[in-house]
Short mmCIF file of C-alpha atoms in Angstrom, two decimals:
data_model
loop_
_atom_site.label_atom_id
_atom_site.label_comp_id
_atom_site.label_asym_id
_atom_site.label_seq_id
_atom_site.Cartn_x
_atom_site.Cartn_y
_atom_site.Cartn_z
CA MET A 1 -10.83 7.38 12.17
CA ILE A 2 -9.97 4.34 10.11
CA LYS A 3 -7.06 4.91 7.64
CA LEU A 4 -6.28 1.19 6.71
CA ILE A 5 -8.82 -1.71 6.68
CA ALA A 6 -7.37 -5.67 5.96
CA THR A 7 -9.37 -8.81 5.19
CA ASP A 8 -8.86 -12.54 5.03
CA ILE A 9 -10.38 -13.70 1.65
CA ASP A 10 -11.24 -17.48 2.26
CA GLY A 11 -13.61 -18.11 4.75
CA THR A 12 -14.20 -14.32 5.86
CA LEU A 13 -14.69 -12.52 2.81
CA LEU A 14 -15.90 -15.55 0.85
CA LYS A 15 -16.64 -19.09 0.95
CA GLU A 16 -13.16 -21.44 0.81
CA GLY A 17 -11.72 -21.49 -2.63
CA THR A 18 -13.78 -19.94 -4.40
CA ASP A 19 -14.34 -16.39 -6.62
CA GLN A 20 -17.49 -15.33 -6.09
CA ILE A 21 -17.40 -11.68 -4.92
CA ASN A 22 -20.14 -9.54 -4.51
CA PRO A 23 -19.72 -6.66 -7.48
CA GLU A 24 -20.65 -4.24 -4.67
CA MET A 25 -17.48 -4.88 -3.07
CA TYR A 26 -15.59 -3.20 -5.80
CA GLU A 27 -17.35 0.05 -5.29
CA VAL A 28 -17.02 -0.24 -1.49
CA ILE A 29 -13.41 -0.19 -2.13
CA VAL A 30 -13.36 2.90 -4.65
CA LYS A 31 -15.32 4.86 -1.94
CA LEU A 32 -13.07 3.92 0.82
CA LYS A 33 -10.37 4.99 -1.13
CA GLN A 34 -11.63 8.26 -1.97
CA GLN A 35 -11.95 8.60 1.90
CA GLY A 36 -8.46 8.35 2.28
CA VAL A 37 -8.98 4.71 3.19
CA ILE A 38 -6.81 2.32 2.24
CA PHE A 39 -8.02 -1.65 1.36
CA ALA A 40 -5.76 -4.45 1.59
CA ALA A 41 -6.57 -8.13 0.63
CA ALA A 42 -4.77 -10.07 3.04
CA SER A 43 -4.59 -14.05 2.22
CA GLY A 44 -2.70 -17.35 1.65
CA ARG A 45 -3.34 -17.15 -2.22
CA THR A 46 -1.10 -16.43 -4.70
CA TYR A 47 -0.49 -12.58 -5.69
CA SER A 48 -1.83 -13.55 -9.49
CA SER A 49 -5.02 -15.40 -7.74
CA LEU A 50 -5.76 -12.28 -5.82
CA ARG A 51 -5.41 -9.76 -8.73
CA ARG A 52 -7.57 -11.82 -11.14
CA LEU A 53 -10.00 -11.61 -8.05
CA PHE A 54 -10.22 -7.71 -7.41
CA ASP A 55 -9.26 -7.21 -10.94
CA PRO A 56 -11.61 -4.01 -11.16
CA VAL A 57 -9.84 -2.11 -8.48
CA ALA A 58 -6.57 -3.91 -8.36
CA ASN A 59 -5.03 -0.43 -8.70
CA ASP A 60 -6.94 0.78 -5.96
CA MET A 61 -5.38 -1.43 -2.95
CA ILE A 62 -2.94 -3.50 -1.78
CA PHE A 63 -1.91 -7.60 -1.85
CA ILE A 64 -0.77 -9.07 1.33
CA ALA A 65 -0.10 -12.24 -0.68
CA GLU A 66 0.85 -15.96 0.79
CA ASN A 67 -0.05 -14.92 4.11
CA GLY A 68 2.16 -11.99 4.20
CA ALA A 69 5.31 -13.56 2.42
CA ASN A 70 4.99 -11.24 -0.69
CA VAL A 71 3.42 -7.94 -0.56
CA ILE A 72 2.24 -5.96 -3.59
CA CYS A 73 0.79 -2.72 -4.16
CA ARG A 74 0.15 -1.59 -8.20
CA ASN A 75 2.43 -3.90 -9.57
CA TYR A 76 5.38 -2.58 -7.00
CA GLN A 77 6.91 -5.41 -4.43
CA MET A 78 6.70 -3.90 -1.60
CA ASP A 79 8.24 -6.97 0.94
CA TYR A 80 8.80 -10.51 0.01
CA THR A 81 10.40 -13.36 1.89
CA LEU A 82 12.78 -16.28 0.91
CA LEU A 83 12.42 -19.90 2.29
CA ASN A 84 15.56 -21.13 3.28
CA ARG A 85 16.22 -23.65 0.47
CA LYS A 86 17.36 -26.56 2.62
CA ASP A 87 15.03 -26.62 5.01
CA ALA A 88 12.25 -26.32 1.72
CA GLU A 89 14.12 -29.31 0.35
CA ASN A 90 13.26 -31.16 3.57
CA LEU A 91 9.84 -30.12 3.74
CA ALA A 92 8.87 -31.17 0.55
CA PHE A 93 10.58 -34.59 0.88
CA TYR A 94 8.35 -35.13 4.17
CA ILE A 95 5.04 -33.34 2.39
CA ARG A 96 5.38 -35.91 -0.36
CA LYS A 97 5.27 -38.73 2.20
CA LEU A 98 2.15 -37.92 3.90
CA PRO A 99 -0.77 -40.13 2.72
CA GLY A 100 -3.26 -38.19 0.66
CA CYS A 101 -1.54 -34.85 0.81
CA CYS A 102 -0.21 -32.46 -2.30
CA LEU A 103 2.70 -30.84 -2.39
CA THR A 104 2.58 -26.97 -3.63
CA ALA A 105 5.40 -24.52 -3.94
CA SER A 106 4.84 -20.52 -4.14
CA THR A 107 7.16 -17.99 -5.67
CA VAL A 108 6.52 -14.22 -6.36
CA GLY A 109 4.72 -15.14 -9.79
CA PRO A 110 3.27 -18.65 -10.43
CA ILE A 111 2.38 -22.00 -8.36
CA TYR A 112 4.21 -24.94 -8.89
CA VAL A 113 2.76 -28.54 -8.00
CA GLU A 114 3.95 -32.07 -8.61
CA ASP A 115 0.13 -33.62 -8.14
CA ARG A 116 -1.71 -34.07 -11.67
CA ASP A 117 -4.63 -35.22 -9.78
CA PRO A 118 -7.67 -33.21 -11.74
CA GLY A 119 -10.08 -31.98 -9.10
CA PHE A 120 -6.71 -30.59 -7.55
CA LEU A 121 -6.00 -28.57 -10.61
CA ASP A 122 -9.46 -27.74 -11.42
CA LEU A 123 -9.39 -25.83 -7.78
CA LEU A 124 -6.19 -24.24 -8.16
CA VAL A 125 -7.14 -23.03 -11.50
CA ASN A 126 -10.60 -22.42 -11.95
CA GLY A 127 -11.28 -21.94 -7.81
CA TYR A 128 -8.67 -20.27 -6.77
CA HIS A 129 -7.19 -18.72 -10.05
CA ASN A 130 -3.74 -19.45 -9.39
CA ASP A 131 -1.38 -19.27 -12.06
CA VAL A 132 -0.09 -22.68 -12.08
CA ARG A 133 2.89 -24.86 -13.00
CA VAL A 134 2.75 -28.71 -13.17
CA VAL A 135 6.29 -30.14 -12.77
CA GLU A 136 8.01 -33.58 -12.04
CA ASP A 137 9.89 -32.13 -9.15
CA VAL A 138 9.54 -28.66 -7.76
CA LEU A 139 13.35 -29.23 -6.23
CA LYS A 140 14.78 -29.26 -10.02
CA GLU A 141 13.62 -25.88 -10.72
CA GLU A 142 15.27 -22.54 -10.97
CA ILE A 143 12.64 -20.60 -8.62
CA LYS A 144 12.87 -18.66 -5.31
CA LEU A 145 10.02 -20.02 -2.99
CA ILE A 146 8.67 -17.85 -0.78
CA LYS A 147 5.83 -20.40 0.52
CA MET A 148 4.99 -24.19 0.61
CA SER A 149 1.57 -25.49 1.25
CA ILE A 150 0.08 -29.09 2.29
CA TYR A 151 -3.24 -29.61 0.62
CA LYS A 152 -5.31 -32.40 1.69
CA GLU A 153 -9.15 -32.55 0.33
CA ASP A 154 -10.76 -33.81 3.42
CA GLY A 155 -8.83 -31.64 5.65
CA VAL A 156 -5.90 -31.12 7.79
CA GLN A 157 -7.33 -31.47 10.84
CA ASP A 158 -6.02 -34.90 11.77
CA ILE A 159 -2.43 -34.34 10.70
CA ALA A 160 -2.07 -30.19 11.88
CA GLU A 161 -0.74 -30.93 15.06
CA SER A 162 2.00 -32.98 14.53
CA VAL A 163 2.94 -31.47 11.55
CA ILE A 164 3.35 -28.11 13.33
CA ARG A 165 5.13 -29.39 15.94
CA GLU A 166 7.52 -31.06 13.32
CA TRP A 167 8.25 -27.63 11.62
CA GLN A 168 7.63 -24.81 13.57
CA ASP A 169 11.08 -24.44 14.77
CA ARG A 170 12.27 -23.74 11.04
CA PHE A 171 8.73 -22.55 9.73
CA ARG A 172 6.00 -19.96 10.68
CA VAL A 173 3.84 -22.91 9.94
CA ALA A 174 -0.17 -21.73 9.75
CA VAL A 175 -3.34 -24.11 8.98
CA ALA A 176 -4.95 -21.38 6.12
CA GLY A 177 -8.39 -23.46 5.78
CA ASP A 178 -9.75 -26.37 6.14
CA PRO A 179 -7.59 -27.96 3.61
CA TRP A 180 -4.35 -26.23 3.85
CA ILE A 181 -0.77 -25.96 5.89
CA ASP A 182 1.12 -22.92 5.02
CA PHE A 183 5.17 -22.97 5.57
CA MET A 184 6.35 -19.77 5.64
CA ASP A 185 9.78 -18.10 6.54
CA ARG A 186 9.81 -17.44 10.10
CA LYS A 187 9.57 -13.55 9.66
CA ALA A 188 6.58 -13.64 7.12
CA ASP A 189 3.09 -13.37 8.63
CA LYS A 190 -0.23 -11.38 7.84
CA GLY A 191 0.47 -9.35 10.87
CA HIS A 192 4.17 -8.39 10.11
CA ALA A 193 3.34 -7.45 6.62
CA LEU A 194 0.44 -5.50 7.88
CA GLN A 195 2.87 -3.76 10.59
CA LYS A 196 4.80 -3.28 7.04
CA ILE A 197 2.48 -1.07 5.70
CA GLN A 198 1.10 0.71 8.64
CA LYS A 199 4.97 2.18 9.02
CA ILE A 200 5.59 2.87 5.57
CA MET A 201 1.86 4.85 5.26
CA LYS A 202 2.35 6.09 8.74
CA ILE A 203 -0.81 4.83 9.84
CA ALA A 204 -1.44 3.49 13.67
CA ARG A 205 -2.65 0.40 14.96
CA GLU A 206 -5.59 2.33 16.49
CA GLU A 207 -6.25 3.80 12.49
CA THR A 208 -6.47 -0.24 11.38
CA MET A 209 -9.63 -2.23 10.62
CA VAL A 210 -8.94 -6.17 10.23
CA PHE A 211 -11.06 -8.95 9.53
CA GLY A 212 -10.48 -12.59 9.85
CA ASP A 213 -11.41 -16.22 10.46
CA ASN A 214 -8.41 -19.00 11.14
CA PHE A 215 -5.12 -19.14 13.19
CA ASN A 216 -2.72 -17.62 10.16
CA ASP A 217 -5.01 -14.40 10.90
CA ILE A 218 -4.50 -13.78 14.42
CA GLY A 219 -1.03 -12.15 13.73
CA MET A 220 -2.91 -9.61 11.68
CA LEU A 221 -5.97 -9.13 14.46
CA ASN A 222 -3.31 -8.38 16.78
CA ALA A 223 -1.61 -5.48 14.74
CA ALA A 224 -5.20 -3.52 14.30
CA GLY A 225 -7.17 -1.70 16.91
CA GLU A 226 -10.38 -2.46 14.96
CA SER A 227 -10.34 -6.24 14.74
CA TYR A 228 -13.16 -8.45 13.87
CA ALA A 229 -13.60 -12.02 13.30
CA VAL A 230 -16.15 -13.59 11.13
CA ALA A 231 -18.92 -15.49 13.50
CA SER A 232 -18.06 -18.52 11.41
CA ALA A 233 -14.24 -18.36 12.63
CA HIS A 234 -12.31 -20.70 15.10
CA PRO A 235 -13.33 -20.12 18.77
CA GLU A 236 -9.64 -19.63 20.00
CA VAL A 237 -9.83 -16.72 17.01
CA GLN A 238 -12.43 -15.58 18.15
CA LYS A 239 -11.32 -14.31 21.33
CA LYS A 240 -8.66 -12.51 19.75
CA ALA A 241 -10.74 -10.15 18.28
CA ARG A 242 -12.44 -7.24 19.38
CA HIS A 243 -15.63 -7.75 17.28
CA ILE A 244 -17.76 -10.32 15.96
CA ALA A 245 -18.91 -9.77 12.30
CA PRO A 246 -21.71 -11.64 10.27
CA SER A 247 -20.18 -14.85 8.72
CA CYS A 248 -19.09 -14.66 4.76
CA GLU A 249 -22.25 -16.58 3.87
CA GLU A 250 -23.74 -13.15 5.13
CA GLU A 251 -21.62 -10.99 3.54
CA GLY A 252 -20.57 -9.76 7.41
CA VAL A 253 -17.08 -7.94 5.85
CA LEU A 254 -19.02 -5.76 3.43
CA LYS A 255 -21.80 -5.09 6.05
CA VAL A 256 -19.62 -3.69 8.38
CA LEU A 257 -17.37 -1.47 5.70
CA LYS A 258 -20.75 -0.08 4.24
CA GLU A 259 -21.48 0.66 8.45
CA LEU A 260 -18.12 2.39 8.25
CA LEU A 261 -18.32 4.77 4.95
CA MET A 262 -22.16 5.46 6.46
CA SER A 263 -20.32 6.68 9.70
CA ILE A 264 -17.76 8.75 7.64
CA SER A 265 -20.34 10.54 5.76
CA ALA A 266 -22.51 11.02 8.82
CA LYS A 267 -19.52 12.45 10.46
CA GLN A 268 -18.40 15.09 7.68
CA GLU A 269 -22.32 16.18 7.12
CA GLU A 270 -21.70 16.94 11.09
CA GLN A 271 -18.75 18.92 10.55
CA GLN A 272 -20.40 21.02 7.40
CA ASN A 273 -23.24 21.92 9.58
CA VAL A 274 -21.25 23.11 12.74
#
């Protein structure tokens, strides 16, 4: 029986950078909880962004934020991972020199940015609903960093390979949607975070279901017995999944979860009739 479900957000549950979630998803999360199934949102987004997105059911679920670098349940911080400060400083200098790229620096609270471009800030504040602080120099702020990111409006495909090659020995580097490359501590990963939850909750891999679409979801797919890549996922990610779900445009995650609830109800009826 499935006891734990985790889904990526951007490109899997929702279109990249949007907040248009089907209200029926909230009902499904509550029904899953009533059946003893834990639901987790796993994303590169900040905790504040995820909590706003799932506000009606925020106390009924777990948040795996910042690609696994920040894990919170009912305002309790289950786990978080800090960046090495010196490596983060060197990374910031590097990102600032990349043409067309913006730097974001995440803490367990706000996200810090140096770029004042109105379109970029609108995306962060009104698209992702982040708690944003605009500063002159993130490195001069007395903050504990858990993630840094590159944002490139026209996509990171042309720089991703070289960036990953440059920094993979110092960070866990992940392409997290078309415009993002994320940098976490090498111990931070959605899959590691999921395994931490499994250990705390005494839930087996075979009792876990996950959904994803991009390379930063592979660790999570590997940590679950029932793994789904959405139809719009990268082909290499689809190869890592056991199943293919309809795309986010077709609300594939919601459809699979509703089918799961129906299956649970059917089994309960069978047991009652025995």
